[in-house]
Short mmCIF file of C-alpha atoms in Angstrom, two decimals:
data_model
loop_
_atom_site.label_atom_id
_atom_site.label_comp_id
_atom_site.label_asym_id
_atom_site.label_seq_id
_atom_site.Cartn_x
_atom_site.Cartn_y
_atom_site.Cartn_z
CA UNK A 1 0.00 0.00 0.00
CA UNK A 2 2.80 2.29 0.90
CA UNK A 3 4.63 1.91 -2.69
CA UNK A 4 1.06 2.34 -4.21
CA UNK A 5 0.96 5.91 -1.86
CA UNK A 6 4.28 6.75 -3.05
CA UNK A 7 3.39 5.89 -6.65
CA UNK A 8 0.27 7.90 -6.88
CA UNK A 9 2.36 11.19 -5.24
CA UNK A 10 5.08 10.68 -7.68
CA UNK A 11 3.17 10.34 -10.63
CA UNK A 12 0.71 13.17 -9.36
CA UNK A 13 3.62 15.20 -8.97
CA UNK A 14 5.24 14.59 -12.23
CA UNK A 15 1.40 15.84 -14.15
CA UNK A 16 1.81 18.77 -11.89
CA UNK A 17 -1.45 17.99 -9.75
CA UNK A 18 0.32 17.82 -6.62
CA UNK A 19 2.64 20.66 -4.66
CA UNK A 20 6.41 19.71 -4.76
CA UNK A 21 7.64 20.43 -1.21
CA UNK A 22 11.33 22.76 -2.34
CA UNK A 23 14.51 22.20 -0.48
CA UNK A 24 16.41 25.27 0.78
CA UNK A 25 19.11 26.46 -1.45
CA UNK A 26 21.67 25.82 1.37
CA UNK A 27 20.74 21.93 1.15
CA UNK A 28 20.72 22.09 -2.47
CA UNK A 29 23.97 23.66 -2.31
CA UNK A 30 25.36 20.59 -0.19
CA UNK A 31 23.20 18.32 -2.31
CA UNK A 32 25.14 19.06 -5.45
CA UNK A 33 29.00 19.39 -3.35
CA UNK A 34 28.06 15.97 -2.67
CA UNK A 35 27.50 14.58 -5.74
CA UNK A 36 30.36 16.30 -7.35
CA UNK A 37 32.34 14.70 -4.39
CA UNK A 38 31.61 11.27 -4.89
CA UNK A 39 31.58 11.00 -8.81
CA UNK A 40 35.54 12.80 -9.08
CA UNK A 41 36.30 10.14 -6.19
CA UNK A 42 35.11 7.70 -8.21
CA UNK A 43 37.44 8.70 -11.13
CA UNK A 44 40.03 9.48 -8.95
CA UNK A 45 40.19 6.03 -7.36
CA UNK A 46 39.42 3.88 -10.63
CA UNK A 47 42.19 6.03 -12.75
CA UNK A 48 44.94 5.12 -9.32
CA UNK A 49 43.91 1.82 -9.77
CA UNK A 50 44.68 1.77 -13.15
CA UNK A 51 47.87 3.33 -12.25
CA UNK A 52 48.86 1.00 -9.25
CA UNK A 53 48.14 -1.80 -11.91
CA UNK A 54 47.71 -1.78 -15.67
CA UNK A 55 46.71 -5.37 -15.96
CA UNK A 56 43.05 -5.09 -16.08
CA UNK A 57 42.88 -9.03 -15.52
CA UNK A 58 45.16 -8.26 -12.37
CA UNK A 59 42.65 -5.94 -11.13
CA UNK A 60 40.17 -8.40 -11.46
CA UNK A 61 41.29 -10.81 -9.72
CA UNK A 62 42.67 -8.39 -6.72
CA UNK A 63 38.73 -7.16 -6.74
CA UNK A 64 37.08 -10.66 -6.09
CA UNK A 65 39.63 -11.44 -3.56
CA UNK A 66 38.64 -8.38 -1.58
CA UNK A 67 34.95 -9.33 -2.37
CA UNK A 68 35.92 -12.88 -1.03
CA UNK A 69 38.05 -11.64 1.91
CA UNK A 70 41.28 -13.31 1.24
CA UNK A 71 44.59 -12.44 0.99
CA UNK A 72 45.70 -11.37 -2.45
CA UNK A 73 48.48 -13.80 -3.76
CA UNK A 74 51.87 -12.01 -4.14
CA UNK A 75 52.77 -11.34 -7.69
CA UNK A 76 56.03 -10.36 -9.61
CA UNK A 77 56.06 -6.93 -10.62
CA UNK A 78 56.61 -6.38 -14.35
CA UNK A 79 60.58 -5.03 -13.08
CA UNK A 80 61.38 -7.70 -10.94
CA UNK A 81 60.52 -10.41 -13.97
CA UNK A 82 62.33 -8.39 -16.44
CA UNK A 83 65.78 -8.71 -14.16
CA UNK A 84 65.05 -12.58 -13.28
CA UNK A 85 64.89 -13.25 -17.14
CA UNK A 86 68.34 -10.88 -17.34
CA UNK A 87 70.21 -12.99 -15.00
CA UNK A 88 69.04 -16.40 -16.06
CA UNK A 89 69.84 -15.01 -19.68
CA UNK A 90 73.67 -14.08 -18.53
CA UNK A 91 73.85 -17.49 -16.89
CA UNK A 92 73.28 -19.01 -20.23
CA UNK A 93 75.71 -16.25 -22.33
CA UNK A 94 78.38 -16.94 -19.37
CA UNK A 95 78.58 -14.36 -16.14
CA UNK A 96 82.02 -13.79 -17.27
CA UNK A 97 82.06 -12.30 -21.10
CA UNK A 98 81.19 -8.90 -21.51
CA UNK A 99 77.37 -8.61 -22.26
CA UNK A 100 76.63 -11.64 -19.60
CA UNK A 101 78.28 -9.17 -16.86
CA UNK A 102 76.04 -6.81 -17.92
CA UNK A 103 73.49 -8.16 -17.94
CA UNK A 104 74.22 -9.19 -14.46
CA UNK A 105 74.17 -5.63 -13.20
CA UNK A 106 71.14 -4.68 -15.20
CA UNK A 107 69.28 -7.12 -13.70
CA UNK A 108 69.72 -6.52 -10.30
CA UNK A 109 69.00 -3.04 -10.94
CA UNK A 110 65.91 -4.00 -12.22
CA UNK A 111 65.03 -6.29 -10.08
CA UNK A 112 65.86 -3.01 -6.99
CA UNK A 113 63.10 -1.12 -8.97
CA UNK A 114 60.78 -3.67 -9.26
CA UNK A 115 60.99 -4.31 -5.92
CA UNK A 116 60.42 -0.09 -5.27
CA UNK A 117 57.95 0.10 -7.65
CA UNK A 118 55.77 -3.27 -5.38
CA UNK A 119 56.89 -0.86 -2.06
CA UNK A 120 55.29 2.13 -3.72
CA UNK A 121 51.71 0.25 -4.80
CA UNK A 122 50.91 -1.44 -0.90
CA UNK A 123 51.97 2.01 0.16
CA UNK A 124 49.31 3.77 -2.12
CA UNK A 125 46.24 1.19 -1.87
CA UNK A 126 46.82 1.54 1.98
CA UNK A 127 47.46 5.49 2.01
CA UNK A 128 45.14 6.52 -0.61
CA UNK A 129 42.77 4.05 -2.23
CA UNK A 130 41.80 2.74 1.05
CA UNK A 131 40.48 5.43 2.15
CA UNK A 132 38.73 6.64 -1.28
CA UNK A 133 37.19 3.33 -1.14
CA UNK A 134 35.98 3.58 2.52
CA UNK A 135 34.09 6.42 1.39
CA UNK A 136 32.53 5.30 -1.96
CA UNK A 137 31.59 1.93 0.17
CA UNK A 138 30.68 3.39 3.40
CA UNK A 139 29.80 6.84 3.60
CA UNK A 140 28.07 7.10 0.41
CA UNK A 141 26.15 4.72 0.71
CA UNK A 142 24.87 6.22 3.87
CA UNK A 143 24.23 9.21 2.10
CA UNK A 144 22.60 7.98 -0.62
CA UNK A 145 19.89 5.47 1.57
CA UNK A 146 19.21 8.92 3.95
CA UNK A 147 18.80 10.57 0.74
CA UNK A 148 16.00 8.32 -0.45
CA UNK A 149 13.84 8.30 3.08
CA UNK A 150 14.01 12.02 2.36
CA UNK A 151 12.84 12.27 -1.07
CA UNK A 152 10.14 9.53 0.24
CA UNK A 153 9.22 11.32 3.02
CA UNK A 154 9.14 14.45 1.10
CA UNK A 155 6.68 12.37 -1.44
CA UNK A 156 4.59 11.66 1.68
CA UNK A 157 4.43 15.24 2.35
CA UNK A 158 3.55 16.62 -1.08
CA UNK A 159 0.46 13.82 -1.30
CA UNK A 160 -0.56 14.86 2.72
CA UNK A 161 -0.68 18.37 1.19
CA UNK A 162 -3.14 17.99 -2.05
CA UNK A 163 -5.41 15.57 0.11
CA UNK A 164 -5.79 18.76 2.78
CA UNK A 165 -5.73 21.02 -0.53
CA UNK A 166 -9.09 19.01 -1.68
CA UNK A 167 -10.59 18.71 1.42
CA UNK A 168 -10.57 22.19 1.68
CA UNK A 169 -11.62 22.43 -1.49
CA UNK A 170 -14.51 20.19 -0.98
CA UNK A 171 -15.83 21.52 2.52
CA UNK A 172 -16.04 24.88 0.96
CA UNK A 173 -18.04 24.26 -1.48
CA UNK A 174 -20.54 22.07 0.13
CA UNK A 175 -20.99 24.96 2.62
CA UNK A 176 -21.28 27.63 0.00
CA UNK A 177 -24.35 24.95 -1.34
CA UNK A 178 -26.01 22.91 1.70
CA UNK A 179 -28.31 20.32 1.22
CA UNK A 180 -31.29 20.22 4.75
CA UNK A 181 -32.48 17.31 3.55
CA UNK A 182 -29.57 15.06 4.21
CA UNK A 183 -29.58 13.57 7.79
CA UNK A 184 -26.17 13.75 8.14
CA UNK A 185 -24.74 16.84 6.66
CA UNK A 186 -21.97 16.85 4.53
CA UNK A 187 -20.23 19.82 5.88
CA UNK A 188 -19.78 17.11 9.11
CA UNK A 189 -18.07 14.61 7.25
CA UNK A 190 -16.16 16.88 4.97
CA UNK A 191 -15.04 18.65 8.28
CA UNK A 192 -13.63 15.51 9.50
CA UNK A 193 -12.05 14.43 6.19
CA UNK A 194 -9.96 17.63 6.86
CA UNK A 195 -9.48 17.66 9.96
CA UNK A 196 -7.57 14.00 9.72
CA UNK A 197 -6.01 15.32 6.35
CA UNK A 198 -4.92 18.00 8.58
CA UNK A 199 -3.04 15.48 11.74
CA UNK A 200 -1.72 13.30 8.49
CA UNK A 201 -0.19 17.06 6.76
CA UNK A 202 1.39 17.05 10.64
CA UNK A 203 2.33 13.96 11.46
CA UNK A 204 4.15 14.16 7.19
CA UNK A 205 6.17 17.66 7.90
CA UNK A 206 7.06 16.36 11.22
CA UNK A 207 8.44 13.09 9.57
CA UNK A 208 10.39 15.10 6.47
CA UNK A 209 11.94 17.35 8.88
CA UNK A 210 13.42 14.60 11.38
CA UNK A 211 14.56 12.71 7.88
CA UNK A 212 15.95 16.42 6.11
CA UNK A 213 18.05 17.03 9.44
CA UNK A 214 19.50 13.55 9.30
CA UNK A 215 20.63 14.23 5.71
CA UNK A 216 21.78 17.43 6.34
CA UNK A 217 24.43 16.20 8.82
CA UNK A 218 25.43 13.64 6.51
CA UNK A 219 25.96 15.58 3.99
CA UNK A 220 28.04 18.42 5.81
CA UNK A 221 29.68 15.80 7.04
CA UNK A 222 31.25 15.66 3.51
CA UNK A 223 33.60 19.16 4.23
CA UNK A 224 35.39 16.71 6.90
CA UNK A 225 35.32 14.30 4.07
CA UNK A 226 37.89 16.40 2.01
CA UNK A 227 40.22 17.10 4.59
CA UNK A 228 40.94 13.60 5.22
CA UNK A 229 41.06 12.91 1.48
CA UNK A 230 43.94 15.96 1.30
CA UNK A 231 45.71 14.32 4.06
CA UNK A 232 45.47 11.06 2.02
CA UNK A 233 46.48 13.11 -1.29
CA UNK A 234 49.69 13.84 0.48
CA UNK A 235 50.97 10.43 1.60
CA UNK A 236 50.40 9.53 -1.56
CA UNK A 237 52.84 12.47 -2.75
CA UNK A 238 55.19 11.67 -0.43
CA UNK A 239 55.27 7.55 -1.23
CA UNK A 240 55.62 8.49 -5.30
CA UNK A 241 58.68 10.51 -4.30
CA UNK A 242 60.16 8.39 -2.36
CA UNK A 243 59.68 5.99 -5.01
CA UNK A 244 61.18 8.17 -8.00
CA UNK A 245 64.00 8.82 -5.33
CA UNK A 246 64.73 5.24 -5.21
CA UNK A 247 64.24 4.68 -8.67
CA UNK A 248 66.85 7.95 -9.10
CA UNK A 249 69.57 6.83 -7.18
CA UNK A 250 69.10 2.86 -8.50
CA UNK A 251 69.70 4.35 -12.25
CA UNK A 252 72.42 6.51 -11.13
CA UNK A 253 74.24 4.36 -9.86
CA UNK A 254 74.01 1.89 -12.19
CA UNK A 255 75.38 3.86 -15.25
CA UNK A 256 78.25 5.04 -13.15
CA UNK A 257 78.65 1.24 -12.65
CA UNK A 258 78.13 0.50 -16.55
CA UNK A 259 80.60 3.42 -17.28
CA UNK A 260 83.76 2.02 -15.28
CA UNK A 261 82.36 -1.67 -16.87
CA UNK A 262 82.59 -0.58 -19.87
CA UNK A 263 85.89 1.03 -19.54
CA UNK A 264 87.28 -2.03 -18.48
CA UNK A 265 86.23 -3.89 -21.28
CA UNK A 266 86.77 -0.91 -24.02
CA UNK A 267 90.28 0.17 -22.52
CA UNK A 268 92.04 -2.44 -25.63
CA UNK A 269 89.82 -0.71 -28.30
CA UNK A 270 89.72 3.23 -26.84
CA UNK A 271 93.06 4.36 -28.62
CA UNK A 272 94.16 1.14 -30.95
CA UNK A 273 95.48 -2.16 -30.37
CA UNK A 274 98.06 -5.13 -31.35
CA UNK A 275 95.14 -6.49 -33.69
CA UNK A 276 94.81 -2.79 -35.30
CA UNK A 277 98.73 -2.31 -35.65
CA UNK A 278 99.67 -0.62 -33.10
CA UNK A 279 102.74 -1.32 -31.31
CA UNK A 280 100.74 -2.57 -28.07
CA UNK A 281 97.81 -1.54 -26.11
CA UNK A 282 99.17 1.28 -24.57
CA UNK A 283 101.28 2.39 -27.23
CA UNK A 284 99.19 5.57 -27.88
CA UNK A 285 99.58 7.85 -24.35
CA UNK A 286 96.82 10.19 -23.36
CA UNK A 287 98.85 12.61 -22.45
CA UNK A 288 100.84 12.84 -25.99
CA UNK A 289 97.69 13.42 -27.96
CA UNK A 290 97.08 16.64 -29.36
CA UNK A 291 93.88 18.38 -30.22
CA UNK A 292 92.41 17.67 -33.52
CA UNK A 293 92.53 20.22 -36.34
CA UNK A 294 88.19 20.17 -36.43
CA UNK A 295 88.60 21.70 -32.64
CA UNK A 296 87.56 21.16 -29.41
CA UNK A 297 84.59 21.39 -27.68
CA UNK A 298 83.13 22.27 -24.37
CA UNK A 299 80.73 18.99 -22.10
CA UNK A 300 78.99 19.09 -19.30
CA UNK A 301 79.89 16.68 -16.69
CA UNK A 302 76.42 15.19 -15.54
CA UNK A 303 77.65 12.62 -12.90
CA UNK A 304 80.57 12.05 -10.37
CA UNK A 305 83.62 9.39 -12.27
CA UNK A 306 86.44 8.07 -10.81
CA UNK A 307 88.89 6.72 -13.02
CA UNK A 308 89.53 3.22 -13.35
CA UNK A 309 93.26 3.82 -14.35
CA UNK A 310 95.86 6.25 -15.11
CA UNK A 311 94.86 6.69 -18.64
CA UNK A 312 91.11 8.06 -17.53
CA UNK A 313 89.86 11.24 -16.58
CA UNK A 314 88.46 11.62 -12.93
CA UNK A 315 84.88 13.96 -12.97
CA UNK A 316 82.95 16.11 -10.82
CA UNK A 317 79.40 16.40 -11.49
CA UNK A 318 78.49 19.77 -12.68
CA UNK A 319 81.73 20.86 -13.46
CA UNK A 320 82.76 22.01 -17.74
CA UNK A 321 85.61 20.66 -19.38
CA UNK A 322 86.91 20.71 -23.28
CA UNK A 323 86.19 17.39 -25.47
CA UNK A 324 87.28 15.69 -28.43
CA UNK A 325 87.88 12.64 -30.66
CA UNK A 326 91.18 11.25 -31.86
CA UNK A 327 91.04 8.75 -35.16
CA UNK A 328 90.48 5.68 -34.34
CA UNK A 329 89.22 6.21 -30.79
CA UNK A 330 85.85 4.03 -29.11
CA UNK A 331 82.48 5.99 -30.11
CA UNK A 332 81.94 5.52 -26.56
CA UNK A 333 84.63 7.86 -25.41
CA UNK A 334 86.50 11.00 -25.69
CA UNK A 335 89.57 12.74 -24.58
CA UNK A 336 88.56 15.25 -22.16
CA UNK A 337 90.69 18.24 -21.13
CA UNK A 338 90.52 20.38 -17.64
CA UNK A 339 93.25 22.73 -16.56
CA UNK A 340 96.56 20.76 -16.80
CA UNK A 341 94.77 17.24 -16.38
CA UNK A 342 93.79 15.35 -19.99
CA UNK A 343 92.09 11.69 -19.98
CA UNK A 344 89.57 9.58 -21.31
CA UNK A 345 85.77 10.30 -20.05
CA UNK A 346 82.85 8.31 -21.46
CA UNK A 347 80.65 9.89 -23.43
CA UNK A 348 77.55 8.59 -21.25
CA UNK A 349 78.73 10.83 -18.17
CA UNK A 350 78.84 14.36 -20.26
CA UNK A 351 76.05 16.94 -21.96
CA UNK A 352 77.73 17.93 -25.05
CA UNK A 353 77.71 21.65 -25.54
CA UNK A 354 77.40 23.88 -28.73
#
C-alpha cells in the first residue's frame, strides 16, 4: 500500500497535480557538493587503480579477492621479472664475457626497482585508495539510503498536502451549497475528512523534517570528508617521491657502474690495439695526444667518475671541461681536457655543448 501511496504522489507530482515540497538552497547547495564529491572520487580512485596496476585481468582478480576476503596472492612486478629473465639469460651467455656481466648488473637493478615500484603500490592502496574506497563503500552509501527516506518522506508530504488542498476544497463548497435534507450533513463529514487530512499534513512535515536534518548532517559531514582525502592526497605524494627517489639513485648508480664496466672492457679498443697495428695496447699515451685540427669542444659533466686507471679522466658532477675525438678512438669515449689534467671520459657521463 505504501509503494502504491508513493506511486500515486510521484506520478501526481510529475502531471503537476500535486505541490512539490522545495529544499532550501543551502541543502541544495550541499546536495550538489556531494554529488560532485563522490563521482571525481570515483574517477580518482578507478584512474589510481589503473595506475597501481595496468593489468586489467590483475585488477580483477585483486577485486574478487577483496569481495571474497582473502589475501591477495603475491605477484612479480613487471621489473622484478624483467631482471630474473636478465640474469638467467647471462647465466646461459656466461657471467664472465662482456654482455653476460652486464646483464648481471642490469638485472639486479631492475630487479631493486621492481621491488620499489611493489613498495610504492601497498603504500598507495593503503594510504590513498583505502580510504577513497571507505568512502565510496561506506559513507556514500549512507548518504545515498538517507537521501531516499528524504525524497520519500518528502513524497509523503507533497500527497498529505493535495489531500488537505481538496478537502478544503470540498468543505467549501458544500458549505457555500447545503443540502437540509440530508440527515447527516456533509459539511460534518467533509469537516472531519480535513481535519484528519490535517493530523496526516502534521504527522508528514514532522516526519520530512526529522529525515531532512539527518541528511543534512550527513551531507556536511562531507567538508570533513575532504580534509581527510587531502591528508590522504599527500601520503600519496610523499610515497611516489620516495619511489622516483629510489628509482633515481638505483639508475644513477648503475650507469656510473656501466661506465667504469665498460671502460674495463673498451680500454684495448679506446686508442688502438696489437690487432689494429699498433705497437701494443698502450702504445698511444693520453697525455701525448694533441687536439684535432676540427677543434675542441666544451661537455657538461652530468655525474661524479672516478677513473679506473691512469689513462682516464676523474669527474665532478656539474663541473665544464673541453672534449674531443682522436682517429680511431671508441664511439663511446672522448679525450677530455681540464686545466693541466687530460684523460679519457665516457661519453655517457657528459652533456655535449654547442
Amino acid at each position: 500500500d505504501h509503494f502504491v501511496y508513493l506511486f500515486y504522489g510521484f506520478t501526481e507530482e510529475k502531471l503537476g497535480q500535486a505541490e512539490k515540497t522545495e529544499l532550501d538552497a543551502h541543502f541544495e547547495n550541499l546536495l550538489a557538493r556531494a554529488d560532485t564529491t563522490k563521482n571525481w572520487t570515483e574517477k580518482i580512485f578507478r584512474q589510481t587503480e589503473v595506475l597501481l596496476q595496468p593489468n586489467p585481468s590483475a585488477r580483477i582478480e585483486e577485486f574478487l579477492y577483496e569481495k571474497l576476503d582473502r589475501k591477495i596472492p603475491s605477484r612479480a612486478t613487471n621489473g622484478e621479472l624483467l631482471g630474473q629473465y636478465m640474469l638467467e639469460a647471462a647465466t646461459d651467455f656466461g657471467p664472465g664475457t662482456p654482455y653476460g656481466s652486464t646483464l648481471i648488473k642490469v638485472g639486479e637493478c631492475q630487479r631493486r626497482l621492481g621491488g620499489a615500484e611493489r613498495e610504492f603500490m601497498q603504500t598507495a592502496s593503503v594510504a590513498f585508495l583505502g580510504p577513497l574506497r571507505n568512502f565510496l563503500e561506506g559513507d556514500w552509501r549512507t548518504i545515498s539510503k538517507e537521501r531516499r527516506l528524504l525524497e520519500n518522506r518528502r513524497l509523503d508530504l507533497d500527497a498529505c498536502k493535495t489531500r488537505l488542498k481538496k478537502a478544503k476544497a470540498a468543505e467549501a463548497k458544500a458549505a457555500a451549497t447545503p443540502d437540509f435534507q440530508e440527515t447527516r450533513p456533509r459539511n460534518y463529514v467533509l469537516s472531519a475528512s480535513a481535519a484528519a487530512a490535517e493530523q496526516e499534513l502534521r504527522v508528514a512535515q514532522t516526519e520530512f523534517d526529522r529525515q531532512g536534518e539527518v541528511t543534512r548532517l550527513l551531507l556536511e559531514g562531507i567538508g570533513s570528508t575532504h580534509v581527510n582525502h587531502l591528508r590522504c592526497l599527500h601520503e600519496f605524494v610523499e610515497a611516489q617521491a620516495v619511489y622516483y627517489a629510489q628509482c633515481h639513485q638505483y639508475m644513477e648508480d648503475l650507469q656510473k657502474e656501466l661506465g667504469r664496466f665498460q671502460n674495463i672492457f673498451a680500454v684495448n679498443t679506446s686508442f688502438g690495439s696489437p690487432s689494429a697495428g699498433s705497437p701494443g695496447a698502450d702504445a698511444l699515451r693520453v697525455e701525448e695526444v694533441k687536439p684535432p685540427p676540427a677543434g675542441t669542444r666544451k661537455a657538461k659533466v652530468l655525474y661524479d667518475y672516478d677513473a679506473a686507471d691512469t689513462s682516464e679522466l676523474s669527474l665532478l658532477a656539474d663541473e665544464l671541461i673541453t672534449v674531443y675525438t682522436v682517429p680511431g678512438m671508441d664511439p663511446d669515449w672522448l679525450v677530455g681536457e681540464k686545466g693541466n689534467q687530460k684523460g679519457k671520459v665516457p661519453v655517457t657521463y657528459l652533456e655535449l655543448l654547442s
